[in-house]
Short mmCIF file of C-alpha atoms and ligand atoms in Angstrom, two decimals:
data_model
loop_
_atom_site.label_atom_id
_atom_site.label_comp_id
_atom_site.label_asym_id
_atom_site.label_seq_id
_atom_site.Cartn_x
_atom_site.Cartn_y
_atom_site.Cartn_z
CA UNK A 126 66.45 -10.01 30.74
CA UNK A 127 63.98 -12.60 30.64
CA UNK A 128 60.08 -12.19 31.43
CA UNK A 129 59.46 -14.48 34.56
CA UNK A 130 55.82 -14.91 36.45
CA UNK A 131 55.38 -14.48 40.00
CA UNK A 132 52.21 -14.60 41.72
CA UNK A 133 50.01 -13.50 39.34
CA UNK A 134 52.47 -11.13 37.66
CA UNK A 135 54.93 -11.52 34.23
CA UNK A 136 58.00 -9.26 34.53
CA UNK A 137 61.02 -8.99 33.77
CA UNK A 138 63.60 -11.52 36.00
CA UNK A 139 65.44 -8.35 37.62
CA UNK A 140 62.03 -7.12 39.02
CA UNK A 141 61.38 -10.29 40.86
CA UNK A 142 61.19 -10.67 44.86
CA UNK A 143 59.91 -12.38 46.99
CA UNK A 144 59.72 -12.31 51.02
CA UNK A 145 62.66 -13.44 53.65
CA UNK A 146 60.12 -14.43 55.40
CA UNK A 147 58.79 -16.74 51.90
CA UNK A 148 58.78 -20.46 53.88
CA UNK A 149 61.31 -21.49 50.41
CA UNK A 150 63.94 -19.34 51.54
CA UNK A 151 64.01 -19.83 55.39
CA UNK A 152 62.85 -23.99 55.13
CA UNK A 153 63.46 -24.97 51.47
CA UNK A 154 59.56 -25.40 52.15
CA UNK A 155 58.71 -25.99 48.38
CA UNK A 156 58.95 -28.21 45.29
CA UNK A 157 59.75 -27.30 41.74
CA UNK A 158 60.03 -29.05 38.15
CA UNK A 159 62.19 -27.91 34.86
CA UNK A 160 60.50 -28.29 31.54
CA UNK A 161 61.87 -28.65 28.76
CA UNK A 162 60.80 -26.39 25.54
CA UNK A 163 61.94 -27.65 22.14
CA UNK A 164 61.12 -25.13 19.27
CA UNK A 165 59.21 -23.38 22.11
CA UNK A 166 57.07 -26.48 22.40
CA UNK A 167 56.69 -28.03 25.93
CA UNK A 168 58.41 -31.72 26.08
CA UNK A 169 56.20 -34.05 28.00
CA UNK A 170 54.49 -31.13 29.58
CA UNK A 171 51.75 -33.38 31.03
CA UNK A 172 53.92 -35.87 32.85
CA UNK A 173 55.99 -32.70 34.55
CA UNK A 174 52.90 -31.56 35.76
CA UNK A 175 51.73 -34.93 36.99
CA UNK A 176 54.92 -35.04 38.74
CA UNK A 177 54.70 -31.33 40.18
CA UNK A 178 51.07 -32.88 41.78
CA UNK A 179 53.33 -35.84 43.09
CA UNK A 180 55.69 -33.42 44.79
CA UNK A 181 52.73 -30.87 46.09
CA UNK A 182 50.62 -34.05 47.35
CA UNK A 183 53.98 -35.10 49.35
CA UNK A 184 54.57 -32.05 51.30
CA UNK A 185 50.69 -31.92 51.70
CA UNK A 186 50.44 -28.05 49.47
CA UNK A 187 47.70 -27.75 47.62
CA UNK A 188 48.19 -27.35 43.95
CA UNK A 189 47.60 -23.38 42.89
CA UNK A 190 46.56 -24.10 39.75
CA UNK A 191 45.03 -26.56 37.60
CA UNK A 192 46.93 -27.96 34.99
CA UNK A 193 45.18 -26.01 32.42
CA UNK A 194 46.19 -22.72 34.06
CA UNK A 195 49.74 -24.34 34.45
CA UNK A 196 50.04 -25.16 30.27
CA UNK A 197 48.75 -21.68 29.92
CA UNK A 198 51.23 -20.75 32.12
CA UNK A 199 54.02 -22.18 30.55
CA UNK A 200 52.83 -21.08 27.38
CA UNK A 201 52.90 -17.84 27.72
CA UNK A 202 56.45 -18.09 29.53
CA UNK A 203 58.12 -20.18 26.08
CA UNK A 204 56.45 -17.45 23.94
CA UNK A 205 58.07 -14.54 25.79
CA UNK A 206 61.75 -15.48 26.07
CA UNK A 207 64.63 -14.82 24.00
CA UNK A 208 65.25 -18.84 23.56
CA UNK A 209 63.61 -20.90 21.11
CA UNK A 210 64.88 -24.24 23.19
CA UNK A 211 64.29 -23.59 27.32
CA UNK A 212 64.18 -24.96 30.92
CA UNK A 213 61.45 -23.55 32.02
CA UNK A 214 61.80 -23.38 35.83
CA UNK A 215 58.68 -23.52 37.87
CA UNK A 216 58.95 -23.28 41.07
CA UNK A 217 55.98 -23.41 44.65
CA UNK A 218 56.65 -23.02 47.95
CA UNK A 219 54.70 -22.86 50.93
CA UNK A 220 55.04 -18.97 51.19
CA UNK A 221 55.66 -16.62 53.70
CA UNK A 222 54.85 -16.62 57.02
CA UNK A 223 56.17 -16.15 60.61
CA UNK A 224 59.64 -18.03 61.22
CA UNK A 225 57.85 -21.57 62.66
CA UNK A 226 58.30 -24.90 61.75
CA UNK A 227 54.53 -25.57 61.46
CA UNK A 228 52.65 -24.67 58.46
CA UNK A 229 50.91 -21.47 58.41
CA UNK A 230 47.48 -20.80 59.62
CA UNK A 231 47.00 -19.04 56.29
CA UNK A 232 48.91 -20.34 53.17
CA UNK A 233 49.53 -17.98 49.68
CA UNK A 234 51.30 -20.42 48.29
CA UNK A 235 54.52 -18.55 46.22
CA UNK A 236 54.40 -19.71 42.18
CA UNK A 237 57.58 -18.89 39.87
CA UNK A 238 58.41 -19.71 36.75
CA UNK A 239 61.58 -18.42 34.54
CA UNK A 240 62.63 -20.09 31.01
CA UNK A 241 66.51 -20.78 31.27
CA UNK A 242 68.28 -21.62 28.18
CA UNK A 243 68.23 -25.33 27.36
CA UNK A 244 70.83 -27.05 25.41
CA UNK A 245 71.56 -30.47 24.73
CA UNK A 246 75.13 -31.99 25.43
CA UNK A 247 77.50 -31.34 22.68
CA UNK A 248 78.07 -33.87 20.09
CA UNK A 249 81.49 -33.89 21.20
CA UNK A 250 80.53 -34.86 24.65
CA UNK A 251 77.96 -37.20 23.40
CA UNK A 252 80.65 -38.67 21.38
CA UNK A 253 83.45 -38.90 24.18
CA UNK A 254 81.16 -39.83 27.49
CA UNK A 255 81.58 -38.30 30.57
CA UNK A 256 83.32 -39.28 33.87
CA UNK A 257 81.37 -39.63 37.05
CA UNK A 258 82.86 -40.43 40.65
CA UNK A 259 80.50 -42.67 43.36
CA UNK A 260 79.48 -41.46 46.46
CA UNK A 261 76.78 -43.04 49.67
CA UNK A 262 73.87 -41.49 48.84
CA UNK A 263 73.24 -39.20 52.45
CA UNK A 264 70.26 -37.62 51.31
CA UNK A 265 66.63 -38.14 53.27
CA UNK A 266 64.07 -40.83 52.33
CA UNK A 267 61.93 -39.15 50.54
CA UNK A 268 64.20 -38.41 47.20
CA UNK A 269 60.39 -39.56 44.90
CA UNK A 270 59.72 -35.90 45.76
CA UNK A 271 60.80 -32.88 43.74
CA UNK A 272 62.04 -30.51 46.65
CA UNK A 273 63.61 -27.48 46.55
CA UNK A 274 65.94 -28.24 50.42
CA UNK A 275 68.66 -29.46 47.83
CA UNK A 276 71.60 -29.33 50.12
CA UNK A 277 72.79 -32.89 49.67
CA UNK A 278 72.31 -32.87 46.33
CA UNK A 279 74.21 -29.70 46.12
CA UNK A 280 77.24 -31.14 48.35
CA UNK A 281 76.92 -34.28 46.52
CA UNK A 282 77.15 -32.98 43.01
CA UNK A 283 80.23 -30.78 44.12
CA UNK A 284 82.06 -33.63 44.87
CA UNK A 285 82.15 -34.23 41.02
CA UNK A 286 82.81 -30.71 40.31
CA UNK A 287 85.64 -31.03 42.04
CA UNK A 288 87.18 -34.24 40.71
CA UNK A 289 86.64 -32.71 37.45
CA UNK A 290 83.59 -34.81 36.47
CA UNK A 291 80.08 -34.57 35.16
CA UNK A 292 78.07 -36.25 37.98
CA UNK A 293 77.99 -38.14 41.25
CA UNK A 294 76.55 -41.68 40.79
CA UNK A 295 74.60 -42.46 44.62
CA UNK A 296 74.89 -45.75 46.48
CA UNK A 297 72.38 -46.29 49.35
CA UNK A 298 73.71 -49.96 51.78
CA UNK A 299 75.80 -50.75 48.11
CA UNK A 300 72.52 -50.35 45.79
CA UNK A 301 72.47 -47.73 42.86
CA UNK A 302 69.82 -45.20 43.12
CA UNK A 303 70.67 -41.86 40.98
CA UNK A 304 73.02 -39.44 39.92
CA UNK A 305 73.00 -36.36 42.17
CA UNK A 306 70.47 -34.45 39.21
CA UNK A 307 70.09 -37.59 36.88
CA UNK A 308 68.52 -41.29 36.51
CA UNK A 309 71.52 -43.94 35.93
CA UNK A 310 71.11 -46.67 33.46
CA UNK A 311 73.59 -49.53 33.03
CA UNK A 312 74.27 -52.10 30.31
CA UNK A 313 74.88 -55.86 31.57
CA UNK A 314 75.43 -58.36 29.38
CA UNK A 315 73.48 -56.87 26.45
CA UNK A 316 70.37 -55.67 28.85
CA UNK A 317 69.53 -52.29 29.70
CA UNK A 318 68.90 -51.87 33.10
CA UNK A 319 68.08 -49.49 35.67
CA UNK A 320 66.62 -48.94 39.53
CA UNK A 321 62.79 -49.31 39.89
CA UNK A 322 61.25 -46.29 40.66
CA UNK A 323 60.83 -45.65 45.25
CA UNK A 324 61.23 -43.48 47.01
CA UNK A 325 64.92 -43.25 46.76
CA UNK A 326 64.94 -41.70 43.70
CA UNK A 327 63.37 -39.24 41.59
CA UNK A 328 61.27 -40.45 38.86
CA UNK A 329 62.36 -38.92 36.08
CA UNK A 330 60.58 -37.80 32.78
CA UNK A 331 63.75 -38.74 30.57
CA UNK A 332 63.88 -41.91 32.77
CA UNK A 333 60.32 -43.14 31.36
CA UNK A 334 61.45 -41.84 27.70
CA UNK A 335 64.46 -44.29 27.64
CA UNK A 336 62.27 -47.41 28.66
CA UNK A 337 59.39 -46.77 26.25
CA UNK A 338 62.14 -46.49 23.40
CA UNK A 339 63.36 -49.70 24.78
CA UNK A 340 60.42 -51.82 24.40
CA UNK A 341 59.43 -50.09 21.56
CA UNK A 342 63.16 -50.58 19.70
CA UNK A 343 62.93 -54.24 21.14
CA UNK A 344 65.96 -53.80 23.29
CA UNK A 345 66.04 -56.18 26.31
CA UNK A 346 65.76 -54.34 29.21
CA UNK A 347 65.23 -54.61 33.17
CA UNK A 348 63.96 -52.10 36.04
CA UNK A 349 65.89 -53.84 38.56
CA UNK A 350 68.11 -53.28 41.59
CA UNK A 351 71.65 -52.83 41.05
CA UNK A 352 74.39 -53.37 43.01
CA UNK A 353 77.70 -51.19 43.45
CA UNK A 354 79.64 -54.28 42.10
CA UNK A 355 77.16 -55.00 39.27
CA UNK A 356 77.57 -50.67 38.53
CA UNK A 357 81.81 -50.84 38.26
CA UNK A 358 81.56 -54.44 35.81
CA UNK A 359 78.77 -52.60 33.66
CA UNK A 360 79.73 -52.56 30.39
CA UNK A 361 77.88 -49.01 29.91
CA UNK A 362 76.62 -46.55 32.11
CA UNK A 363 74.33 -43.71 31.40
CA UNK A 364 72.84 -40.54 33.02
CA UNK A 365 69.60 -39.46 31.90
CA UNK A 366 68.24 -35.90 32.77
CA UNK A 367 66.05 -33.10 31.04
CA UNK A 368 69.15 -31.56 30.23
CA UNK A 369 71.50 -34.81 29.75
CA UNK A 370 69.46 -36.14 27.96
CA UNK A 371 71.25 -40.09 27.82
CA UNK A 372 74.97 -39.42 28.20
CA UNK A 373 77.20 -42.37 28.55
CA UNK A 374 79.85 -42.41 31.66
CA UNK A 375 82.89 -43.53 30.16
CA UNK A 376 84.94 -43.08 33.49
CA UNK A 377 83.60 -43.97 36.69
CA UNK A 378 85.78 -43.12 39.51
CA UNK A 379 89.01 -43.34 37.59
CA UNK A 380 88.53 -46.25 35.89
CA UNK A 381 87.63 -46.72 32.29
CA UNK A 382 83.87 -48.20 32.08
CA UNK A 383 83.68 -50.55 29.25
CA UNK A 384 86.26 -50.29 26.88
CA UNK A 385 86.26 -46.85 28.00
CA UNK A 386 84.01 -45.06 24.90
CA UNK A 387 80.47 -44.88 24.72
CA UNK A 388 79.27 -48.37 24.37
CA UNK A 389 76.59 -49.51 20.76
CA UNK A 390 73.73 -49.64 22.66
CA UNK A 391 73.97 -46.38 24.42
CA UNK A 392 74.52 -45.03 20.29
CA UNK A 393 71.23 -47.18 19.98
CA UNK A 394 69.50 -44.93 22.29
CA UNK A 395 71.13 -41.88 21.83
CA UNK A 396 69.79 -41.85 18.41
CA UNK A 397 66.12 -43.34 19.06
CA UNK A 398 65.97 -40.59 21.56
CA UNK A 399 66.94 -38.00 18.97
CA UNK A 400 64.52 -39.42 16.51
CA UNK A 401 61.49 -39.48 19.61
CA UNK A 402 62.06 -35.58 20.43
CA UNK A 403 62.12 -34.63 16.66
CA UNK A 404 58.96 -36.50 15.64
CA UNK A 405 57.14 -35.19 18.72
CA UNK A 406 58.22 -31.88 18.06
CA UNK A 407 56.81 -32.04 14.58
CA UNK A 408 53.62 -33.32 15.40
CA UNK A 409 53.10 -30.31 17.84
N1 PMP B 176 67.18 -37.39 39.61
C1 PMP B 176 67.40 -36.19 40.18
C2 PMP B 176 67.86 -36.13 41.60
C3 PMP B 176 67.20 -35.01 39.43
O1 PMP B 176 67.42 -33.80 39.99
C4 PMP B 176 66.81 -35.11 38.07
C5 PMP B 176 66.63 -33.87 37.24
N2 PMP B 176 65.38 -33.28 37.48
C6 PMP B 176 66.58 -36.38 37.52
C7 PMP B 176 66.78 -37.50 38.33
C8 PMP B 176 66.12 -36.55 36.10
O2 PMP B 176 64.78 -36.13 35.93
P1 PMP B 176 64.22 -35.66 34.52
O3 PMP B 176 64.56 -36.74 33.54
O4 PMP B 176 62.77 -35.51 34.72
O5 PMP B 176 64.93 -34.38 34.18
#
């Protein structure tokens, strides 16, 4: 059983509770981040945390910590767990109060974090692709922000689930935003390209990777809008998540993307992201 921190406490995960009355449970009042631990060395720990202020300074919760208490923080969770490569979960709500829409008078903010195992797709998947299915992207207009209310994310990943697929690609008025817990790349014509960042999407940490190896690789690239007839003539489609890493969709909706194998430059980038995440991890 993994050691998890809660409010100023490690323990072990079965120990753990928190209030019904905890503003996470009853509202999905809270935001959260999952960082990734390679060799038990935080991944782009910095830019999570940036990101975790981006989602606190959105629901207006002042952060609990400063980001040298969070590193220490996540430190000490890597160190403890059974897993040398983790998710670390981290998790703040507005905490408990009395069942009312408006913020407490007095807020204890609730802080958790919990390492999950972390493994990267199989090279068999990474050699076969994934398939994906569409769906309109239903959820609220404020996607930029990490929250934990995930219901339409929830409903809309299930609709892959149940078509037997990896993820569900979102169109908002016929424009690409995400996957339901993923960026989405294309390739057009030889570019890369993906949605700018707003705040229809989330802006992901694996997101920024792939574009920085693209201008450093020299691979033409845009950050463009895309349109749901520009997504089903792409010649390659990609997810890109903590977890995902870049996974090519080799079926979208039934019907072969491409030539219906992960296309060369998504091999391109599959490989310079490799190469990124082992020389960062050896310099520490
Ligand atoms: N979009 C959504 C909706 C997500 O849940 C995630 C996963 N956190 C991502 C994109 C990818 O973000 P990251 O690369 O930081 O994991």
């Amino acid at each position: 059983m993994p050691t998890v921190y809660l409010n100023g406490t490690f323990l072990p995960l079965e120990e753990a509770r928190v209030s019904v009355l905890d503003r996470g449970f009853l509202f999905g009042d809270g935001v959260y981040e999952v960082i990734p631990v390679y060799s038990r060395r935080p991944f782009r720990l910095h830019e999570h945390l940036k990101r975790l202020q981006h989602s606190l300074d959105g629901i207006r919760l002042a952060n609990p910590h400063t980001e040298a208490q969070w590193v220490d923080l996540v430190q000490r969770i890597a160190a403890e767990a059974q897993w040398a490569d983790q998710g670390i979960y981290l998790q703040v709500t507005r905490g408990p109060g009395p069942r009312d829409h408006a913020f407490p008078a007095e807020i204890e903010p609730t802080v958790f974090l919990m390492p999950m195992p972390l493994t990267p797709p199989a090279p068999a998947l990474v050699a076969s692709g994934v398939c994906a299915v569409t769906a309109t992207d239903d959820r609220w207009l404020h996607c930029d922000i990490k929250a934990v209310s995930l219901l339409a994310n929830v409903l809309l990943r299930q609709r892959s689930v149940d078509a037997g697929c990896a993820e569900t690609l979102l169109l908002r008025d016929g424009w690409l935003t995400e996957g339901s817990s993923s960026n989405v790349f294309i390739v057009s014509g030889g570019v890369i390209a993906t949605p700018p960042k707003s705040h229809l999407m989330l802006p992901g940490v694996t997101y920024d990777v792939v574009l920085e190896l693209a201008r450093q690789g020299g691979m033409p690239h845009a950050v463009r809008e895309i349109g749901e007839a520009e997504l089903r003539a792409a010649d390659e489609i990609w997810l890109t998540s903590t977890p995902k890493e870049v996974l090519a969709v080799t079926t979208l909706d039934g019907r072969p993307v491409g030539d219906g194998r992960p296309g060369p430059v998504f091999r391109r980038m599959h490989a310079a992201y490799q190469d990124y995440k082992a020389a960062v991890m050896r310099a520490g």
